[in-house]
């Protein structure tokens, strides 16, 4: 016998077994009415599927008594809102006998279920339907906990650039005479006796705001006052630090990103002014020293300041773009 023939025979056996079980549980009148209503070309396959799958396969399985299966089906159908059929079926009110739940209640009686067992099944079902519904209702009325912001990556580029600029400006701020490796101008031939100028003084001097050069031709009021403006470097470092701090807050709040944009822009402007002053002040000093026959070269502090300005400018642009980044929120609600 071919596979197609075997499948057809298997379906036929399941259908016949299902019809027998269906009539046994639901009664001939109910089954005949259902088959008649489902006799159209469209509904006939559905009737066959229900008869084979439910009645021919599940209802014929061992493990549960038919009465137990009937009570399970009653509970499931009642939970779907068929309580009107339950009431009329139990009270004996005259209604069409083709109701699904009504038919299964009569089937439960046919399977040996008593009125008390059907009643207790419905009470058990109703208790859980009502309790679950009211639980969900009360939970929906409870005040929601405050929403916790989700971390956003929008301020990350701006934060990184502002932090890098802050580090560079700190290096410049602790230049000569504190840190001999960072300086704006190097005077003298190569060797240990070179004279180096920084933010708060020069080689061998004390730390102070504003100082005079060792070359008498540079000791003018204007140049002396210009050395005082070198204080702009630590000020710019502090502004860049504020921008970085607000950048950290920007990971959880858009306000932090807005503040980072403001302070990074202010720091970039301050750093740019400081760099212009550096190039003018130490450019004049380098020229004077060279005219007097003394070698003089720009130091690394000039380029560190320029690098900090570029980083802050890029950080400002990145922060401004980060303002429009996505800041999602989640609600931690537990049911």
mmCIF file of C-alpha atoms in Angstrom, residues 170-186 194-209 299-302:
data_model
loop_
_atom_site.group_PDB
_atom_site.id
_atom_site.type_symbol
_atom_site.label_atom_id
_atom_site.label_comp_id
_atom_site.label_asym_id
_atom_site.label_seq_id
_atom_site.Cartn_x
_atom_site.Cartn_y
_atom_site.Cartn_z
ATOM 1 C CA UNK A 170 47.155 70.490 32.615
ATOM 2 C CA UNK A 171 50.514 69.471 31.151
ATOM 3 C CA UNK A 172 50.966 73.033 29.857
ATOM 4 C CA UNK A 173 49.879 74.567 33.174
ATOM 5 C CA UNK A 174 52.554 72.687 35.142
ATOM 6 C CA UNK A 175 55.324 73.649 32.709
ATOM 7 C CA UNK A 176 58.595 75.348 33.659
ATOM 8 C CA UNK A 177 59.538 76.084 36.402
ATOM 9 C CA UNK A 178 57.481 73.189 37.846
ATOM 10 C CA UNK A 179 58.041 70.646 35.053
ATOM 11 C CA UNK A 180 61.157 71.321 33.043
ATOM 12 C CA UNK A 181 60.131 69.061 30.157
ATOM 13 C CA UNK A 182 57.235 71.323 29.068
ATOM 14 C CA UNK A 183 57.985 74.908 27.958
ATOM 15 C CA UNK A 184 57.051 77.609 25.447
ATOM 16 C CA UNK A 185 60.511 78.898 24.556
ATOM 17 C CA UNK A 186 64.000 77.407 24.802
ATOM 18 C CA UNK A 194 69.387 76.179 28.452
ATOM 19 C CA UNK A 195 66.846 78.717 29.661
ATOM 20 C CA UNK A 196 63.212 77.669 29.323
ATOM 21 C CA UNK A 197 60.023 79.697 29.774
ATOM 22 C CA UNK A 198 56.679 78.367 31.008
ATOM 23 C CA UNK A 199 53.318 79.600 32.309
ATOM 24 C CA UNK A 200 54.404 80.693 35.794
ATOM 25 C CA UNK A 201 58.062 81.510 35.286
ATOM 26 C CA UNK A 202 61.288 80.273 33.750
ATOM 27 C CA UNK A 203 64.149 77.969 34.653
ATOM 28 C CA UNK A 204 65.321 78.655 38.191
ATOM 29 C CA UNK A 205 62.613 81.209 39.005
ATOM 30 C CA UNK A 206 59.851 80.951 41.572
ATOM 31 C CA UNK A 207 56.288 80.188 40.591
ATOM 32 C CA UNK A 208 54.322 83.405 40.075
ATOM 33 C CA UNK A 209 51.787 85.064 37.806
ATOM 34 C CA UNK A 299 58.869 74.640 22.886
ATOM 35 C CA UNK A 300 56.325 71.827 22.999
ATOM 36 C CA UNK A 301 53.827 73.760 25.151
ATOM 37 C CA UNK A 302 52.800 75.813 22.116
#
